């Protein structure tokens, strides 16, 4: 059974940085296709932030966040990170990691992601 777990959220002041981590257990290395980061603020729809192919060969970003947010993975390809810089109060949200099986597309469409974590809260104060 696949289990996705996020960590690294917290409270920071505007202009600060955080790094979120995501691990997906229960996958075979050949089964996972893509890992993505999403966020949802109270009263708002879930929005995609970034995604990366499980083999690291390709990334996609929400244009509104590109430049401040960067997705990466470790050399063992077991952990996916979301590096967030110059955080703003409007970045306050629950951040979710999600994974999808083969086949997949490098798009930030929540409907293709089957496995979701419980989320990690990010709060940015002004």
mmCIF file of N, CA and C in Angstrom:
data_model
loop_
_atom_site.group_PDB
_atom_site.id
_atom_site.type_symbol
_atom_site.label_atom_id
_atom_site.label_comp_id
_atom_site.label_asym_id
_atom_site.label_seq_id
_atom_site.Cartn_x
_atom_site.Cartn_y
_atom_site.Cartn_z
ATOM 1 N N UNK A 1 0.845 -1.183 0.000
ATOM 2 C CA UNK A 1 0.000 0.000 0.000
ATOM 3 C C UNK A 1 0.887 1.243 0.000
ATOM 4 N N UNK A 2 0.584 2.162 -0.909
ATOM 5 C CA UNK A 2 1.394 3.371 -1.028
ATOM 6 C C UNK A 2 1.017 4.365 0.063
ATOM 7 N N UNK A 3 2.019 4.946 0.670
ATOM 8 C CA UNK A 3 1.806 5.965 1.707
ATOM 9 C C UNK A 3 2.700 7.155 1.394
ATOM 10 N N UNK A 4 2.084 8.325 1.334
ATOM 11 C CA UNK A 4 2.801 9.565 1.048
ATOM 12 C C UNK A 4 2.841 10.398 2.319
ATOM 13 N N UNK A 5 4.018 10.886 2.668
ATOM 14 C CA UNK A 5 4.172 11.653 3.899
ATOM 15 C C UNK A 5 4.956 12.927 3.619
ATOM 16 N N UNK A 6 4.383 14.054 4.045
ATOM 17 C CA UNK A 6 5.069 15.340 3.919
ATOM 18 C C UNK A 6 5.628 15.763 5.269
ATOM 19 N N UNK A 7 6.657 16.595 5.218
ATOM 20 C CA UNK A 7 7.198 17.185 6.441
ATOM 21 C C UNK A 7 7.879 18.492 6.090
ATOM 22 N N UNK A 8 8.162 19.278 7.119
ATOM 23 C CA UNK A 8 8.927 20.495 6.914
ATOM 24 C C UNK A 8 8.141 21.785 7.007
ATOM 25 N N UNK A 9 6.832 21.693 7.179
ATOM 26 C CA UNK A 9 6.047 22.914 7.302
ATOM 27 C C UNK A 9 6.337 23.626 8.613
ATOM 28 N N UNK A 10 5.808 24.829 8.725
ATOM 29 C CA UNK A 10 6.013 25.597 9.943
ATOM 30 C C UNK A 10 5.604 27.032 9.747
ATOM 31 N N UNK A 11 6.006 27.864 10.689
ATOM 32 C CA UNK A 11 5.689 29.279 10.647
ATOM 33 C C UNK A 11 6.954 30.074 10.388
ATOM 34 N N UNK A 12 6.879 30.987 9.441
ATOM 35 C CA UNK A 12 8.015 31.842 9.105
ATOM 36 C C UNK A 12 7.520 33.258 8.883
ATOM 37 N N UNK A 13 8.438 34.192 8.920
ATOM 38 C CA UNK A 13 8.100 35.578 8.595
ATOM 39 C C UNK A 13 8.245 35.786 7.090
ATOM 40 N N UNK A 14 7.550 36.774 6.609
ATOM 41 C CA UNK A 14 7.629 37.107 5.191
ATOM 42 C C UNK A 14 9.087 37.330 4.794
ATOM 43 N N UNK A 15 9.430 36.801 3.617
ATOM 44 C CA UNK A 15 10.802 36.868 3.146
ATOM 45 C C UNK A 15 11.640 35.659 3.517
ATOM 46 N N UNK A 16 11.108 34.829 4.399
ATOM 47 C CA UNK A 16 11.844 33.655 4.836
ATOM 48 C C UNK A 16 11.745 32.497 3.867
ATOM 49 N N UNK A 17 12.355 31.384 4.242
ATOM 50 C CA UNK A 17 12.408 30.198 3.393
ATOM 51 C C UNK A 17 12.033 28.959 4.188
ATOM 52 N N UNK A 18 11.527 27.988 3.479
ATOM 53 C CA UNK A 18 11.247 26.668 4.045
ATOM 54 C C UNK A 18 11.552 25.621 2.996
ATOM 55 N N UNK A 19 11.868 24.411 3.455
ATOM 56 C CA UNK A 19 12.016 23.286 2.562
ATOM 57 C C UNK A 19 11.080 22.175 3.027
ATOM 58 N N UNK A 20 10.181 21.804 2.157
ATOM 59 C CA UNK A 20 9.272 20.704 2.438
ATOM 60 C C UNK A 20 9.840 19.422 1.848
ATOM 61 N N UNK A 21 9.572 18.311 2.527
ATOM 62 C CA UNK A 21 10.042 17.009 2.068
ATOM 63 C C UNK A 21 8.859 16.076 1.873
ATOM 64 N N UNK A 22 9.007 15.163 0.926
ATOM 65 C CA UNK A 22 7.946 14.200 0.631
ATOM 66 C C UNK A 22 8.569 12.843 0.358
ATOM 67 N N UNK A 23 8.064 11.836 1.046
ATOM 68 C CA UNK A 23 8.485 10.468 0.763
ATOM 69 C C UNK A 23 7.255 9.636 0.453
ATOM 70 N N UNK A 24 7.422 8.687 -0.456
ATOM 71 C CA UNK A 24 6.334 7.801 -0.842
ATOM 72 C C UNK A 24 6.801 6.368 -0.655
ATOM 73 N N UNK A 25 6.249 5.691 0.319
ATOM 74 C CA UNK A 25 6.632 4.307 0.575
ATOM 75 C C UNK A 25 5.606 3.357 -0.021
ATOM 76 N N UNK A 26 6.030 2.116 -0.225
ATOM 77 C CA UNK A 26 5.116 1.121 -0.774
ATOM 78 C C UNK A 26 5.122 1.063 -2.277
ATOM 79 N N UNK A 27 5.920 1.911 -2.925
ATOM 80 C CA UNK A 27 6.024 1.905 -4.378
ATOM 81 C C UNK A 27 7.189 1.028 -4.809
ATOM 82 N N UNK A 28 7.037 0.388 -5.935
ATOM 83 C CA UNK A 28 8.205 -0.185 -6.574
ATOM 84 C C UNK A 28 8.800 0.907 -7.455
ATOM 85 N N UNK A 29 10.069 0.866 -7.666
ATOM 86 C CA UNK A 29 10.756 1.943 -8.375
ATOM 87 C C UNK A 29 10.240 2.105 -9.802
ATOM 88 N N UNK A 30 9.705 1.053 -10.376
ATOM 89 C CA UNK A 30 9.264 1.143 -11.759
ATOM 90 C C UNK A 30 7.793 1.533 -11.881
ATOM 91 N N UNK A 31 7.113 1.642 -10.744
ATOM 92 C CA UNK A 31 5.682 1.911 -10.765
ATOM 93 C C UNK A 31 5.356 3.388 -10.699
ATOM 94 N N UNK A 32 6.133 4.129 -9.888
ATOM 95 C CA UNK A 32 5.827 5.538 -9.692
ATOM 96 C C UNK A 32 6.203 6.328 -10.925
ATOM 97 N N UNK A 33 5.344 7.253 -11.296
ATOM 98 C CA UNK A 33 5.595 8.038 -12.494
ATOM 99 C C UNK A 33 5.948 9.484 -12.169
ATOM 100 N N UNK A 34 5.192 10.103 -11.257
ATOM 101 C CA UNK A 34 5.350 11.529 -11.024
ATOM 102 C C UNK A 34 5.003 11.871 -9.587
ATOM 103 N N UNK A 35 5.659 12.904 -9.057
ATOM 104 C CA UNK A 35 5.356 13.422 -7.728
ATOM 105 C C UNK A 35 5.107 14.917 -7.858
ATOM 106 N N UNK A 36 4.069 15.379 -7.207
ATOM 107 C CA UNK A 36 3.733 16.792 -7.311
ATOM 108 C C UNK A 36 3.468 17.420 -5.953
ATOM 109 N N UNK A 37 3.573 18.737 -5.917
ATOM 110 C CA UNK A 37 3.234 19.519 -4.726
ATOM 111 C C UNK A 37 2.043 20.408 -5.052
ATOM 112 N N UNK A 38 1.115 20.458 -4.123
ATOM 113 C CA UNK A 38 -0.087 21.273 -4.257
ATOM 114 C C UNK A 38 -0.284 22.023 -2.947
ATOM 115 N N UNK A 39 -1.139 23.038 -2.982
ATOM 116 C CA UNK A 39 -1.479 23.718 -1.742
ATOM 117 C C UNK A 39 -2.944 24.152 -1.781
ATOM 118 N N UNK A 40 -3.485 24.323 -0.600
ATOM 119 C CA UNK A 40 -4.868 24.770 -0.497
ATOM 120 C C UNK A 40 -5.004 25.680 0.710
ATOM 121 N N UNK A 41 -5.439 26.902 0.454
ATOM 122 C CA UNK A 41 -5.698 27.856 1.515
ATOM 123 C C UNK A 41 -7.174 27.791 1.886
ATOM 124 N N UNK A 42 -7.536 28.181 3.085
ATOM 125 C CA UNK A 42 -8.947 28.138 3.495
ATOM 126 C C UNK A 42 -9.830 28.921 2.540
ATOM 127 N N UNK A 43 -10.897 28.282 2.087
ATOM 128 C CA UNK A 43 -11.840 28.940 1.196
ATOM 129 C C UNK A 43 -11.401 29.016 -0.247
ATOM 130 N N UNK A 44 -10.263 28.405 -0.565
ATOM 131 C CA UNK A 44 -9.760 28.447 -1.936
ATOM 132 C C UNK A 44 -9.611 27.044 -2.491
ATOM 133 N N UNK A 45 -9.551 26.963 -3.814
ATOM 134 C CA UNK A 45 -9.345 25.671 -4.461
ATOM 135 C C UNK A 45 -7.890 25.221 -4.329
ATOM 136 N N UNK A 46 -7.724 23.909 -4.427
ATOM 137 C CA UNK A 46 -6.380 23.363 -4.417
ATOM 138 C C UNK A 46 -5.667 23.781 -5.701
ATOM 139 N N UNK A 47 -4.419 24.238 -5.577
ATOM 140 C CA UNK A 47 -3.677 24.650 -6.760
ATOM 141 C C UNK A 47 -2.335 23.926 -6.837
ATOM 142 N N UNK A 48 -1.932 23.634 -8.055
ATOM 143 C CA UNK A 48 -0.665 22.960 -8.272
ATOM 144 C C UNK A 48 0.498 23.919 -8.147
ATOM 145 N N UNK A 49 1.602 23.409 -7.615
ATOM 146 C CA UNK A 49 2.799 24.221 -7.446
ATOM 147 C C UNK A 49 3.888 23.748 -8.401
ATOM 148 N N UNK A 50 4.231 22.483 -8.309
ATOM 149 C CA UNK A 50 5.302 21.931 -9.131
ATOM 150 C C UNK A 50 5.193 20.423 -9.139
ATOM 151 N N UNK A 51 5.788 19.815 -10.162
ATOM 152 C CA UNK A 51 5.811 18.360 -10.264
ATOM 153 C C UNK A 51 7.124 17.928 -10.884
ATOM 154 N N UNK A 52 7.496 16.683 -10.606
ATOM 155 C CA UNK A 52 8.736 16.139 -11.145
ATOM 156 C C UNK A 52 8.513 14.682 -11.500
ATOM 157 N N UNK A 53 9.045 14.256 -12.640
ATOM 158 C CA UNK A 53 8.994 12.837 -12.977
ATOM 159 C C UNK A 53 9.787 12.059 -11.938
ATOM 160 N N UNK A 54 9.343 10.856 -11.632
ATOM 161 C CA UNK A 54 9.994 10.046 -10.607
ATOM 162 C C UNK A 54 11.444 9.748 -10.947
ATOM 163 N N UNK A 55 11.770 9.705 -12.240
ATOM 164 C CA UNK A 55 13.167 9.468 -12.623
ATOM 165 C C UNK A 55 13.970 10.763 -12.705
ATOM 166 N N UNK A 56 13.326 11.877 -12.345
ATOM 167 C CA UNK A 56 14.017 13.160 -12.327
ATOM 168 C C UNK A 56 14.150 13.833 -13.669
ATOM 169 N N UNK A 57 13.636 13.196 -14.718
ATOM 170 C CA UNK A 57 13.836 13.699 -16.068
ATOM 171 C C UNK A 57 12.693 14.606 -16.499
ATOM 172 N N UNK A 58 12.540 15.719 -15.801
ATOM 173 C CA UNK A 58 11.521 16.682 -16.178
ATOM 174 C C UNK A 58 10.792 17.265 -14.996
ATOM 175 N N UNK A 59 10.553 18.565 -15.052
ATOM 176 C CA UNK A 59 9.807 19.260 -14.010
ATOM 177 C C UNK A 59 8.788 20.198 -14.652
ATOM 178 N N UNK A 60 7.774 20.519 -13.887
ATOM 179 C CA UNK A 60 6.763 21.475 -14.337
ATOM 180 C C UNK A 60 6.427 22.389 -13.178
ATOM 181 N N UNK A 61 6.104 23.642 -13.494
ATOM 182 C CA UNK A 61 5.822 24.619 -12.445
ATOM 183 C C UNK A 61 4.567 25.416 -12.770
ATOM 184 N N UNK A 62 3.907 25.851 -11.721
ATOM 185 C CA UNK A 62 2.890 26.881 -11.837
ATOM 186 C C UNK A 62 3.660 28.180 -12.092
ATOM 187 N N UNK A 63 3.338 28.839 -13.198
ATOM 188 C CA UNK A 63 4.105 30.020 -13.591
ATOM 189 C C UNK A 63 4.116 31.106 -12.519
ATOM 190 N N UNK A 64 3.048 31.180 -11.741
ATOM 191 C CA UNK A 64 2.957 32.234 -10.739
ATOM 192 C C UNK A 64 3.922 32.023 -9.570
ATOM 193 N N UNK A 65 4.454 30.814 -9.453
ATOM 194 C CA UNK A 65 5.345 30.498 -8.336
ATOM 195 C C UNK A 65 6.765 30.182 -8.784
ATOM 196 N N UNK A 66 6.912 29.994 -10.086
ATOM 197 C CA UNK A 66 8.248 29.671 -10.600
ATOM 198 C C UNK A 66 9.195 30.822 -10.285
ATOM 199 N N UNK A 67 10.384 30.476 -9.839
ATOM 200 C CA UNK A 67 11.334 31.499 -9.450
ATOM 201 C C UNK A 67 11.478 31.599 -7.949
ATOM 202 N N UNK A 68 10.374 31.414 -7.231
ATOM 203 C CA UNK A 68 10.454 31.396 -5.784
ATOM 204 C C UNK A 68 10.430 29.975 -5.240
ATOM 205 N N UNK A 69 9.750 29.068 -5.959
ATOM 206 C CA UNK A 69 9.626 27.680 -5.519
ATOM 207 C C UNK A 69 10.401 26.785 -6.485
ATOM 208 N N UNK A 70 11.108 25.811 -5.941
ATOM 209 C CA UNK A 70 11.874 24.875 -6.751
ATOM 210 C C UNK A 70 11.629 23.465 -6.258
ATOM 211 N N UNK A 71 11.364 22.547 -7.193
ATOM 212 C CA UNK A 71 11.176 21.149 -6.852
ATOM 213 C C UNK A 71 12.452 20.388 -7.196
ATOM 214 N N UNK A 72 12.814 19.454 -6.340
ATOM 215 C CA UNK A 72 14.000 18.643 -6.592
ATOM 216 C C UNK A 72 13.820 17.296 -5.901
ATOM 217 N N UNK A 73 14.753 16.394 -6.151
ATOM 218 C CA UNK A 73 14.734 15.105 -5.462
ATOM 219 C C UNK A 73 16.146 14.730 -5.072
ATOM 220 N N UNK A 74 16.266 13.842 -4.096
ATOM 221 C CA UNK A 74 17.600 13.435 -3.664
ATOM 222 C C UNK A 74 18.190 12.450 -4.680
ATOM 223 N N UNK A 75 19.471 12.172 -4.514
ATOM 224 C CA UNK A 75 20.172 11.329 -5.486
ATOM 225 C C UNK A 75 19.597 9.920 -5.539
ATOM 226 N N UNK A 76 19.084 9.440 -4.433
ATOM 227 C CA UNK A 76 18.497 8.101 -4.391
ATOM 228 C C UNK A 76 17.084 8.071 -4.946
ATOM 229 N N UNK A 77 16.541 9.252 -5.246
ATOM 230 C CA UNK A 77 15.187 9.381 -5.787
ATOM 231 C C UNK A 77 14.130 8.820 -4.830
ATOM 232 N N UNK A 78 14.389 9.002 -3.532
ATOM 233 C CA UNK A 78 13.421 8.538 -2.539
ATOM 234 C C UNK A 78 12.687 9.681 -1.866
ATOM 235 N N UNK A 79 13.218 10.882 -1.996
ATOM 236 C CA UNK A 79 12.611 12.049 -1.357
ATOM 237 C C UNK A 79 12.510 13.188 -2.361
ATOM 238 N N UNK A 80 11.357 13.817 -2.405
ATOM 239 C CA UNK A 80 11.139 14.982 -3.267
ATOM 240 C C UNK A 80 11.011 16.199 -2.369
ATOM 241 N N UNK A 81 11.695 17.259 -2.741
ATOM 242 C CA UNK A 81 11.707 18.473 -1.939
ATOM 243 C C UNK A 81 10.985 19.612 -2.663
ATOM 244 N N UNK A 82 10.454 20.517 -1.860
ATOM 245 C CA UNK A 82 9.945 21.782 -2.390
ATOM 246 C C UNK A 82 10.662 22.884 -1.626
ATOM 247 N N UNK A 83 11.536 23.585 -2.334
ATOM 248 C CA UNK A 83 12.266 24.688 -1.740
ATOM 249 C C UNK A 83 11.463 25.965 -1.975
ATOM 250 N N UNK A 84 11.153 26.656 -0.899
ATOM 251 C CA UNK A 84 10.329 27.859 -0.999
ATOM 252 C C UNK A 84 11.094 29.051 -0.443
ATOM 253 N N UNK A 85 11.307 30.039 -1.292
ATOM 254 C CA UNK A 85 12.066 31.230 -0.900
ATOM 255 C C UNK A 85 11.187 32.470 -0.998
ATOM 256 N N UNK A 86 11.633 33.515 -0.310
ATOM 257 C CA UNK A 86 10.920 34.799 -0.331
ATOM 258 C C UNK A 86 9.422 34.583 -0.088
ATOM 259 N N UNK A 87 9.114 33.879 0.962
ATOM 260 C CA UNK A 87 7.720 33.546 1.248
ATOM 261 C C UNK A 87 6.904 34.784 1.585
ATOM 262 N N UNK A 88 5.649 34.749 1.175
ATOM 263 C CA UNK A 88 4.730 35.854 1.369
ATOM 264 C C UNK A 88 3.532 35.384 2.193
ATOM 265 N N UNK A 89 2.850 36.305 2.868
ATOM 266 C CA UNK A 89 1.672 35.891 3.648
ATOM 267 C C UNK A 89 0.645 35.128 2.816
ATOM 268 N N UNK A 90 0.530 35.451 1.533
ATOM 269 C CA UNK A 90 -0.430 34.747 0.680
ATOM 270 C C UNK A 90 -0.005 33.320 0.356
ATOM 271 N N UNK A 91 1.195 32.937 0.733
ATOM 272 C CA UNK A 91 1.626 31.548 0.581
ATOM 273 C C UNK A 91 1.121 30.670 1.730
ATOM 274 N N UNK A 92 0.505 31.268 2.711
ATOM 275 C CA UNK A 92 -0.040 30.508 3.826
ATOM 276 C C UNK A 92 -1.105 29.542 3.336
ATOM 277 N N UNK A 93 -0.899 28.258 3.617
ATOM 278 C CA UNK A 93 -1.800 27.215 3.132
ATOM 279 C C UNK A 93 -1.362 25.874 3.699
ATOM 280 N N UNK A 94 -2.205 24.870 3.468
ATOM 281 C CA UNK A 94 -1.806 23.490 3.701
ATOM 282 C C UNK A 94 -1.149 23.007 2.426
ATOM 283 N N UNK A 95 0.037 22.441 2.555
ATOM 284 C CA UNK A 95 0.785 21.971 1.403
ATOM 285 C C UNK A 95 0.735 20.442 1.348
ATOM 286 N N UNK A 96 0.408 19.938 0.182
ATOM 287 C CA UNK A 96 0.244 18.500 -0.006
ATOM 288 C C UNK A 96 1.224 17.967 -1.049
ATOM 289 N N UNK A 97 1.693 16.768 -0.793
ATOM 290 C CA UNK A 97 2.467 16.023 -1.773
ATOM 291 C C UNK A 97 1.577 14.918 -2.319
ATOM 292 N N UNK A 98 1.740 14.617 -3.587
ATOM 293 C CA UNK A 98 0.928 13.586 -4.207
ATOM 294 C C UNK A 98 1.757 12.829 -5.231
ATOM 295 N N UNK A 99 1.376 11.590 -5.487
ATOM 296 C CA UNK A 99 2.101 10.748 -6.439
ATOM 297 C C UNK A 99 1.121 10.060 -7.380
ATOM 298 N N UNK A 100 1.630 9.715 -8.547
ATOM 299 C CA UNK A 100 0.798 9.050 -9.543
ATOM 300 C C UNK A 100 1.569 7.901 -10.163
ATOM 301 N N UNK A 101 0.791 6.890 -10.583
ATOM 302 C CA UNK A 101 1.369 5.719 -11.241
ATOM 303 C C UNK A 101 1.625 6.005 -12.711
ATOM 304 N N UNK A 102 2.366 5.088 -13.319
ATOM 305 C CA UNK A 102 2.481 5.087 -14.772
ATOM 306 C C UNK A 102 1.134 4.713 -15.386
ATOM 307 N N UNK A 103 0.792 5.253 -16.525
ATOM 308 C CA UNK A 103 1.432 6.358 -17.224
ATOM 309 C C UNK A 103 0.995 7.693 -16.638
ATOM 310 N N UNK A 104 1.713 8.759 -16.963
ATOM 311 C CA UNK A 104 1.348 10.062 -16.426
ATOM 312 C C UNK A 104 1.802 11.149 -17.391
ATOM 313 N N UNK A 105 1.349 12.354 -17.123
ATOM 314 C CA UNK A 105 1.766 13.518 -17.881
ATOM 315 C C UNK A 105 2.375 14.540 -16.939
ATOM 316 N N UNK A 106 3.286 15.332 -17.439
ATOM 317 C CA UNK A 106 3.954 16.341 -16.615
ATOM 318 C C UNK A 106 3.085 17.595 -16.553
ATOM 319 N N UNK A 107 1.945 17.450 -15.924
ATOM 320 C CA UNK A 107 1.011 18.561 -15.767
ATOM 321 C C UNK A 107 0.539 18.595 -14.327
ATOM 322 N N UNK A 108 0.123 19.779 -13.884
ATOM 323 C CA UNK A 108 -0.300 19.955 -12.497
ATOM 324 C C UNK A 108 -1.815 19.801 -12.377
ATOM 325 N N UNK A 109 -2.290 18.662 -12.813
ATOM 326 C CA UNK A 109 -3.710 18.346 -12.735
ATOM 327 C C UNK A 109 -3.940 17.414 -11.551
ATOM 328 N N UNK A 110 -4.589 17.881 -10.508
ATOM 329 C CA UNK A 110 -4.763 17.025 -9.323
ATOM 330 C C UNK A 110 -5.439 15.695 -9.637
ATOM 331 N N UNK A 111 -6.239 15.637 -10.673
ATOM 332 C CA UNK A 111 -7.008 14.422 -10.953
ATOM 333 C C UNK A 111 -6.122 13.244 -11.355
ATOM 334 N N UNK A 112 -4.916 13.482 -11.799
ATOM 335 C CA UNK A 112 -4.063 12.356 -12.193
ATOM 336 C C UNK A 112 -3.271 11.803 -11.003
ATOM 337 N N UNK A 113 -3.302 12.501 -9.890
ATOM 338 C CA UNK A 113 -2.543 12.057 -8.721
ATOM 339 C C UNK A 113 -3.442 11.207 -7.839
ATOM 340 N N UNK A 114 -3.018 9.982 -7.617
ATOM 341 C CA UNK A 114 -3.846 9.002 -6.914
ATOM 342 C C UNK A 114 -3.561 8.986 -5.420
ATOM 343 N N UNK A 115 -2.316 9.150 -5.069
ATOM 344 C CA UNK A 115 -1.895 9.001 -3.673
ATOM 345 C C UNK A 115 -1.530 10.365 -3.100
ATOM 346 N N UNK A 116 -2.165 10.707 -1.994
ATOM 347 C CA UNK A 116 -1.995 12.012 -1.373
ATOM 348 C C UNK A 116 -1.553 11.870 0.080
ATOM 349 N N UNK A 117 -0.712 12.802 0.493
ATOM 350 C CA UNK A 117 -0.345 12.865 1.901
ATOM 351 C C UNK A 117 -1.381 13.635 2.697
ATOM 352 N N UNK A 118 -1.156 13.714 3.985
ATOM 353 C CA UNK A 118 -2.081 14.400 4.876
ATOM 354 C C UNK A 118 -1.873 15.912 4.889
ATOM 355 N N UNK A 119 -0.771 16.361 4.369
ATOM 356 C CA UNK A 119 -0.512 17.785 4.300
ATOM 357 C C UNK A 119 0.360 18.287 5.433
ATOM 358 N N UNK A 120 1.049 19.384 5.156
ATOM 359 C CA UNK A 120 1.847 20.052 6.171
ATOM 360 C C UNK A 120 1.557 21.555 6.079
ATOM 361 N N UNK A 121 1.301 22.167 7.220
ATOM 362 C CA UNK A 121 0.866 23.556 7.244
ATOM 363 C C UNK A 121 2.049 24.501 7.128
ATOM 364 N N UNK A 122 1.891 25.492 6.255
ATOM 365 C CA UNK A 122 2.862 26.579 6.134
ATOM 366 C C UNK A 122 2.141 27.882 6.455
ATOM 367 N N UNK A 123 2.671 28.618 7.407
ATOM 368 C CA UNK A 123 2.083 29.893 7.801
ATOM 369 C C UNK A 123 3.148 30.974 7.688
ATOM 370 N N UNK A 124 2.840 32.014 6.912
ATOM 371 C CA UNK A 124 3.775 33.109 6.697
ATOM 372 C C UNK A 124 3.181 34.375 7.294
ATOM 373 N N UNK A 125 3.882 34.975 8.207
ATOM 374 C CA UNK A 125 3.402 36.191 8.875
ATOM 375 C C UNK A 125 4.100 37.419 8.310
ATOM 376 N N UNK A 126 3.367 38.509 8.315
ATOM 377 C CA UNK A 126 3.924 39.749 7.748
ATOM 378 C C UNK A 126 4.694 40.535 8.799
#
